Rosetta silent file (secondary structure, phi, psi, omega in degrees, C-alpha in Angstrom):
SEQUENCE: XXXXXXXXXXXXXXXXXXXXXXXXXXXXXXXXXXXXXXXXXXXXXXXXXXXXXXXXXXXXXXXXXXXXXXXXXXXXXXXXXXXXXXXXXXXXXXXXXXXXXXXXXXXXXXXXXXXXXXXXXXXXXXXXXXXXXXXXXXXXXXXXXXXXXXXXXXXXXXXXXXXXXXXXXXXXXXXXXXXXX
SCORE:     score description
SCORE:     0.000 S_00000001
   1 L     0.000  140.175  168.605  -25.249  173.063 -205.586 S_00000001
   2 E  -116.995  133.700  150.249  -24.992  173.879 -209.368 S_00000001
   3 E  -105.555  171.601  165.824  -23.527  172.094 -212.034 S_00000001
   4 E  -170.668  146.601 -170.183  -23.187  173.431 -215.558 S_00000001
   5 E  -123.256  150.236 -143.385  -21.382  171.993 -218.449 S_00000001
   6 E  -132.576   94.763  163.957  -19.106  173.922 -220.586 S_00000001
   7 E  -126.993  138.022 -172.037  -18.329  172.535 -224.121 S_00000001
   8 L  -114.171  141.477 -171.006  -16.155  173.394 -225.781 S_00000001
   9 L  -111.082  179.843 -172.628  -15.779  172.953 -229.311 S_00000001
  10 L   -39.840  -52.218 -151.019  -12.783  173.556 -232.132 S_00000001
  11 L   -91.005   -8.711 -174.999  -14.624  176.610 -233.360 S_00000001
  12 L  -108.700  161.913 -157.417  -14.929  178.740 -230.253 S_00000001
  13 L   -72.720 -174.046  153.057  -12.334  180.923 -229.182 S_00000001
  14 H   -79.990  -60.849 -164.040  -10.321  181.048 -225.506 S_00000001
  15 H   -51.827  -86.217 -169.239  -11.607  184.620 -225.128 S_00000001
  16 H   -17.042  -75.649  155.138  -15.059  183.146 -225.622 S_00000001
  17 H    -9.715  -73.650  168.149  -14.818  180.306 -223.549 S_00000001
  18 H   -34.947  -53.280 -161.330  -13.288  182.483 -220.811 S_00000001
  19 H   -58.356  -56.431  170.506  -16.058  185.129 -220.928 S_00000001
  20 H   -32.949  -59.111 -169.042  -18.854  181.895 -220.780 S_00000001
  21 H   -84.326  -13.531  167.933  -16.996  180.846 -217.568 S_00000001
  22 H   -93.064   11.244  164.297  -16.771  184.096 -215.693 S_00000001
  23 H   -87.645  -44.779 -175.747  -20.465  184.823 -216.627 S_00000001
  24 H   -67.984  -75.076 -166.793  -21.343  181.503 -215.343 S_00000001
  25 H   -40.161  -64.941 -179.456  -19.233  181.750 -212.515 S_00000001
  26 H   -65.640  -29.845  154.795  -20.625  185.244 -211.459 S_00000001
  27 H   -92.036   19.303  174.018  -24.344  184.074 -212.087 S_00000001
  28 H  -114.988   -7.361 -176.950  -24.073  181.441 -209.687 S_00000001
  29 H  -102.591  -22.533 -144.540  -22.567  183.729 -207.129 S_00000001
  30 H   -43.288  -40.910  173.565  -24.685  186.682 -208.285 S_00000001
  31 H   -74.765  -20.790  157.170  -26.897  186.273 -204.475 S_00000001
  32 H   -85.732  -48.233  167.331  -24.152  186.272 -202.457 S_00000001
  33 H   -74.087  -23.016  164.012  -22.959  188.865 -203.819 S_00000001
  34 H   -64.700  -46.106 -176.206  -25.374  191.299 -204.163 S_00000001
  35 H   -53.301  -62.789   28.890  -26.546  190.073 -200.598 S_00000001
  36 H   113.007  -96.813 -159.894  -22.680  190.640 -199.650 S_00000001
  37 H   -70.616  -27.665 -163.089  -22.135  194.000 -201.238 S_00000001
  38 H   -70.606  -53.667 -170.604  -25.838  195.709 -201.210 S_00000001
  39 H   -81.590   -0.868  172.184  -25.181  195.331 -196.678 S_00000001
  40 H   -91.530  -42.292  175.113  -21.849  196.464 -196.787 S_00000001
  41 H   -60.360  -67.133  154.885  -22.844  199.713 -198.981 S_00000001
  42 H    -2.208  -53.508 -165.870  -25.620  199.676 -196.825 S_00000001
  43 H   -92.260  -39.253  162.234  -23.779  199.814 -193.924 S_00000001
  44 H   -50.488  -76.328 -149.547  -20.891  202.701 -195.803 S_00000001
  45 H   -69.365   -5.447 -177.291  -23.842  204.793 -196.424 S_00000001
  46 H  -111.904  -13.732  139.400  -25.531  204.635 -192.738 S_00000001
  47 H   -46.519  -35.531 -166.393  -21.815  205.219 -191.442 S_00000001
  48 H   -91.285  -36.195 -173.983  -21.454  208.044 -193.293 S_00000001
  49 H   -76.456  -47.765 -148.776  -24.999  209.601 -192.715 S_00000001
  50 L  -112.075   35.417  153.836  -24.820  208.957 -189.083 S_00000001
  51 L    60.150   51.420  179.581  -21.837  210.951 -188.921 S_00000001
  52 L  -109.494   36.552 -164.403  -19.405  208.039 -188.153 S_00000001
  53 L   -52.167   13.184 -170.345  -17.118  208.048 -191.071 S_00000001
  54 L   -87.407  -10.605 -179.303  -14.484  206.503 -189.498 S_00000001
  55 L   -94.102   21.187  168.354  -16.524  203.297 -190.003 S_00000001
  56 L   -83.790  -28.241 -167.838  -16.650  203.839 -193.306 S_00000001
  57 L   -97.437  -35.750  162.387  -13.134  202.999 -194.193 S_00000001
  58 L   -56.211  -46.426  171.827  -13.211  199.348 -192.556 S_00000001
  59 H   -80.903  -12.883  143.817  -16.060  198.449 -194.542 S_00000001
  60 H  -100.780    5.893  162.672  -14.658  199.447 -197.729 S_00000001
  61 H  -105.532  -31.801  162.373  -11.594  197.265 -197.142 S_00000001
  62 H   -57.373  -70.271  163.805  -14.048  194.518 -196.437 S_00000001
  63 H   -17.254  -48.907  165.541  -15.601  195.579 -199.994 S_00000001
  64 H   -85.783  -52.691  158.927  -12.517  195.321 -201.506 S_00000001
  65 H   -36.060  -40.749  161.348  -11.433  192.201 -200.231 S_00000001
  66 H   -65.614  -57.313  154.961  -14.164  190.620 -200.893 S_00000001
  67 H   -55.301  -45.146  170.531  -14.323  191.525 -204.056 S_00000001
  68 H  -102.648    3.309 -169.018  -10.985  192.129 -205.500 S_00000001
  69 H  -117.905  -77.490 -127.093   -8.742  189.358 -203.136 S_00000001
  70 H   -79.460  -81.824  100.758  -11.846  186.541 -202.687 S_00000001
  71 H    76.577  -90.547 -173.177  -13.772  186.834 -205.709 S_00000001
  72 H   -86.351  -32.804  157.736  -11.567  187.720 -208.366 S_00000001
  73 H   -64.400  -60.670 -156.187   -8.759  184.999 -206.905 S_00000001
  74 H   -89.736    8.238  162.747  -11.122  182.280 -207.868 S_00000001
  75 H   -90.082  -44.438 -178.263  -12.055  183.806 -211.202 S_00000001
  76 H   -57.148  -55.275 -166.283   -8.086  183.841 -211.862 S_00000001
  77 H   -43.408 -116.897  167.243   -7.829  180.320 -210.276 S_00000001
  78 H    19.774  -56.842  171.883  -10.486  178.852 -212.488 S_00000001
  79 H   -59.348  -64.950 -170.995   -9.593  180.790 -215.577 S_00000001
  80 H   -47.711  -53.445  175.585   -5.982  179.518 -215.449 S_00000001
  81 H   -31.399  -56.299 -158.147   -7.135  175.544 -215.168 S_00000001
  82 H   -81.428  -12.119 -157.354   -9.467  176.433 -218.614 S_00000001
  83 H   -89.639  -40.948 -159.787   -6.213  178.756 -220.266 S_00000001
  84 H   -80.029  -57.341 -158.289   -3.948  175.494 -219.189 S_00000001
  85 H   -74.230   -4.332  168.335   -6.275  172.898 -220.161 S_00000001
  86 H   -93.868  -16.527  168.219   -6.938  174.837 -223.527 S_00000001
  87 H   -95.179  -16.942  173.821   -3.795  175.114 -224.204 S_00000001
  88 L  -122.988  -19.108  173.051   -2.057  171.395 -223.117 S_00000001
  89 L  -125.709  130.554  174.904   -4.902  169.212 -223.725 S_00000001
  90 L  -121.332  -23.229  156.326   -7.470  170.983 -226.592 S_00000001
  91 L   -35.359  -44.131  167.599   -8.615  167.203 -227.181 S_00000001
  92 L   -39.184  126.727  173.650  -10.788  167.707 -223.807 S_00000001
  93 L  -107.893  -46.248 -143.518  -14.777  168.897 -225.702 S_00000001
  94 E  -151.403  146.852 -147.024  -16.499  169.325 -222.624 S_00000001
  95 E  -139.183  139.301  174.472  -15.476  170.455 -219.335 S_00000001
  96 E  -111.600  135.903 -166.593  -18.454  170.728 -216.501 S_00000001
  97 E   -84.912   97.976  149.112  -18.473  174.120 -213.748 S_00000001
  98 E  -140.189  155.456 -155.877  -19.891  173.229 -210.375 S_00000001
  99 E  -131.183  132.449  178.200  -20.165  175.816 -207.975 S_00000001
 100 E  -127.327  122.524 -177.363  -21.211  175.128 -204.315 S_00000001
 101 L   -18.585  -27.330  159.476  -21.198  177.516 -201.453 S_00000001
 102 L  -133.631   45.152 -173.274  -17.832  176.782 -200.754 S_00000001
 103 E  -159.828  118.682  172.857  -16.314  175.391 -204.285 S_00000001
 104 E  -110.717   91.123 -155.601  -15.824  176.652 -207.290 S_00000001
 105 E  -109.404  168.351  150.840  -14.422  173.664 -209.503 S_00000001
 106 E  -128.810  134.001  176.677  -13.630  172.497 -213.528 S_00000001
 107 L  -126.889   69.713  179.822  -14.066  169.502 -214.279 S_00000001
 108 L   -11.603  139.315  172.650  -12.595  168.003 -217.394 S_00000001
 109 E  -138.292  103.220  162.380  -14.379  164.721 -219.226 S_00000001
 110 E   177.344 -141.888 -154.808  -11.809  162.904 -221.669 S_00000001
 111 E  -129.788   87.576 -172.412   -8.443  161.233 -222.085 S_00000001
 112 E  -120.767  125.562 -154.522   -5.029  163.003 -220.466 S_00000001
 113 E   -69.671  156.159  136.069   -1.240  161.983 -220.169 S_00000001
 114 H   -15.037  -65.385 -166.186   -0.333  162.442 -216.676 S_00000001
 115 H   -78.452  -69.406  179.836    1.838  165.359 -217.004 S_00000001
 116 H   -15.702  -44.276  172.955   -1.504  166.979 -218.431 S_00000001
 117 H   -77.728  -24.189 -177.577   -3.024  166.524 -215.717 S_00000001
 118 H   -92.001  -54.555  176.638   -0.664  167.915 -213.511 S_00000001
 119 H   -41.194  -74.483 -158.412    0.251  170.959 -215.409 S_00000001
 120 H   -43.279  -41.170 -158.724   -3.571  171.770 -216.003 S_00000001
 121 H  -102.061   -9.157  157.801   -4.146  171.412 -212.139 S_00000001
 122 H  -109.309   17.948  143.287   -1.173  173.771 -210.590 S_00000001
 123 H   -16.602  -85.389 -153.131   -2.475  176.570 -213.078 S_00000001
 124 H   -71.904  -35.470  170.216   -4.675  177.585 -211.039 S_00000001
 125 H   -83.526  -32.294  168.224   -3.007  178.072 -207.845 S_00000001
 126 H   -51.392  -22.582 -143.484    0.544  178.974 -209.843 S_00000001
 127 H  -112.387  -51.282  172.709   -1.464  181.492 -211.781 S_00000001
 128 H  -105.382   40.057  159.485   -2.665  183.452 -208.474 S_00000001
 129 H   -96.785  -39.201  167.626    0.546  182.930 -206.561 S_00000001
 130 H   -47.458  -41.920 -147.143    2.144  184.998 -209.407 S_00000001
 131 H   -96.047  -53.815  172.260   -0.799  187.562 -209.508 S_00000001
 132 H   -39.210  -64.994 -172.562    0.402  187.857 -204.995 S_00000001
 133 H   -38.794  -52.465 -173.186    3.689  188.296 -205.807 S_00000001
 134 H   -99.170    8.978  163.744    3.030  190.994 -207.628 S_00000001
 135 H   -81.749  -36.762 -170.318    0.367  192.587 -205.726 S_00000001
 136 H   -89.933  -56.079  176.510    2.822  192.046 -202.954 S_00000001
 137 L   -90.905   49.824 -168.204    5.447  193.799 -204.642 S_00000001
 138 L   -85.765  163.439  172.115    3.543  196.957 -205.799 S_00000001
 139 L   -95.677   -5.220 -173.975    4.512  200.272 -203.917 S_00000001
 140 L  -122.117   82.366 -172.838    0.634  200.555 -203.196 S_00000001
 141 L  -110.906  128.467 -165.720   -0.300  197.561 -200.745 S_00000001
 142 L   -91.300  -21.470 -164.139   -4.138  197.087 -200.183 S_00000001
 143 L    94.759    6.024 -153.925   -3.224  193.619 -198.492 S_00000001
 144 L  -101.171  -15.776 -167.753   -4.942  191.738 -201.151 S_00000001
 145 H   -65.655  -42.070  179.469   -1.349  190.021 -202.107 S_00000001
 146 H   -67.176  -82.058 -178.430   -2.739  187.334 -198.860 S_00000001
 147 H     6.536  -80.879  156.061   -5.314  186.433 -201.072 S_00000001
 148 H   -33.949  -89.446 -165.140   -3.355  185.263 -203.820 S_00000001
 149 H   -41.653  -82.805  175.708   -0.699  183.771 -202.053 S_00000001
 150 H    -9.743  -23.501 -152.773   -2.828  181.258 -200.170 S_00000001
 151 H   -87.807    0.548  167.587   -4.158  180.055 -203.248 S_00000001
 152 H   -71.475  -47.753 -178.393   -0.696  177.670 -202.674 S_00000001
 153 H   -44.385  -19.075  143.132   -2.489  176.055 -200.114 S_00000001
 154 H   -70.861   16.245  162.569   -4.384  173.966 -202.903 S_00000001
 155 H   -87.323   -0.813  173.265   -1.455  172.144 -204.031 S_00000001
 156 L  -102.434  151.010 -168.535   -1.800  169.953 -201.066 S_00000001
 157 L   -54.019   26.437 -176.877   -3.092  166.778 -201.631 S_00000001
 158 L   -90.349  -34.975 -172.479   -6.329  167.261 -199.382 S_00000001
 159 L   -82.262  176.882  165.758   -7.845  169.716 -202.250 S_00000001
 160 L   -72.466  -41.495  164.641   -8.867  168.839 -205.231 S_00000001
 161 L   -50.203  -52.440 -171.112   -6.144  170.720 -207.177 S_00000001
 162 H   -71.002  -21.491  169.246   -3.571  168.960 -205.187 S_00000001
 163 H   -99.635   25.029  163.233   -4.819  165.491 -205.553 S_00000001
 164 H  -116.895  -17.963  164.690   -5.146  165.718 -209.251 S_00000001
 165 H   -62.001  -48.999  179.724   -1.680  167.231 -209.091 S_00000001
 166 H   -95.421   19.021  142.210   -0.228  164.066 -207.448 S_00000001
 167 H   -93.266   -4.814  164.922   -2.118  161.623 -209.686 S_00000001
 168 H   -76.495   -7.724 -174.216   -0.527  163.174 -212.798 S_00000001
 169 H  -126.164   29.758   95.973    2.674  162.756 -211.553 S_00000001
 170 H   -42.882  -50.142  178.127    2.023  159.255 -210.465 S_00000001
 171 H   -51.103  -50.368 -166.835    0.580  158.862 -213.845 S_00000001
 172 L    58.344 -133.755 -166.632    3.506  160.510 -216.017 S_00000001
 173 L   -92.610    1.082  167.394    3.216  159.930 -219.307 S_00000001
 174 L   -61.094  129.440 -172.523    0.344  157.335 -219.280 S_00000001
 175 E   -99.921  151.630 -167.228   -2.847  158.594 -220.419 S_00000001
 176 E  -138.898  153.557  155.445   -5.874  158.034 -218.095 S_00000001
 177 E   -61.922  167.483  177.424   -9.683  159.095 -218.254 S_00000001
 178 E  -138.256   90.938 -152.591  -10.649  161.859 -216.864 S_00000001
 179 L    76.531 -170.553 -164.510  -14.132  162.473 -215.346 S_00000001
 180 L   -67.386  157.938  173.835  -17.346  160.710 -215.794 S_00000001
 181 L   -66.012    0.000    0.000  -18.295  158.740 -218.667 S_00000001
């Protein structure tokens, strides 16, 4: 498990910010993926050599999927939480990243109305249900639109997004802490 903390101050930008958390985010995955993509090209190029190309073309839709639906959804996810939480609460300084083999989280530390909290936490799945939709309605479909779209499934209150969704809107306009002291 990694943590890393993210603070953000007055003076640094969104673009900035963003770029910090998809750097972070990609050097914490950086061994699965290279692990990931080095045996599937691996596996492309000994398809290809051993004069099977039809198994070439399955394993470059796993490549893409992995990369551009699994991947790149939870770089969207993730990003939208810091674009929403920079944008409805900018009081939040310091927000901590921890990334676990199967979690990729933000985790705010400060003081947030309810509705703050709710907004901030269907971002992320709102942000790549949008990005399906329109993946889905493209005239060129890779299939990647299931990706996305799933990313609803963390509005229920089992995830984390979904149980910070229904204590802001228990909360409402009451302001509550938010993360560790």
């Amino acid at each position: 498990m990694s943590r890393q903390t993210l603070e953000f101050s007055q003076g640094k930008s969104l673009l900035h910010q963003s770029r910090h958390l998809t750097v972070a985010m990609l050097r914490s995955l950086r061994w699965f993926l290279a692990i990931w993509c080095g045996c599937t090209l691996g596996m492309i190029l000994w398809a290809t050599s051993a004069g099977a190309p039809g198994l070439a073309e399955p394993l470059i839709w796993i490549l893409v999927h992995a990369l551009g639906g699994l991947t790149l959804g939870f770089m969207i996810h993730e990003l939208a939480h810091l674009i929403a939480l920079r944008v409805l609460a900018p009081n939040i300084g310091v927000v901590s990243l921890e990334i676990t083999p199967l979690r990729v989280s933000l985790h705010p530390h400060g003081y947030m109305t309810g509705w703050q909290v709710a907004a901030v936490a269907a971002a992320g799945p709102g942000a790549c249900t949008v990005v399906g939709a329109i993946l889905w309605a493209l005239p060129v479909n890779y299939g990647l639109h299931w990706w996305y779209l799933t990313h609803v499934i963390f509005l229920l209150p089992i995830f984390g997004d979904g149980h910070a969704l229904v204590r802001g809107l228990l909360l409402g306009t009451e302001a509550s802490h938010i993360g560790k002291s």
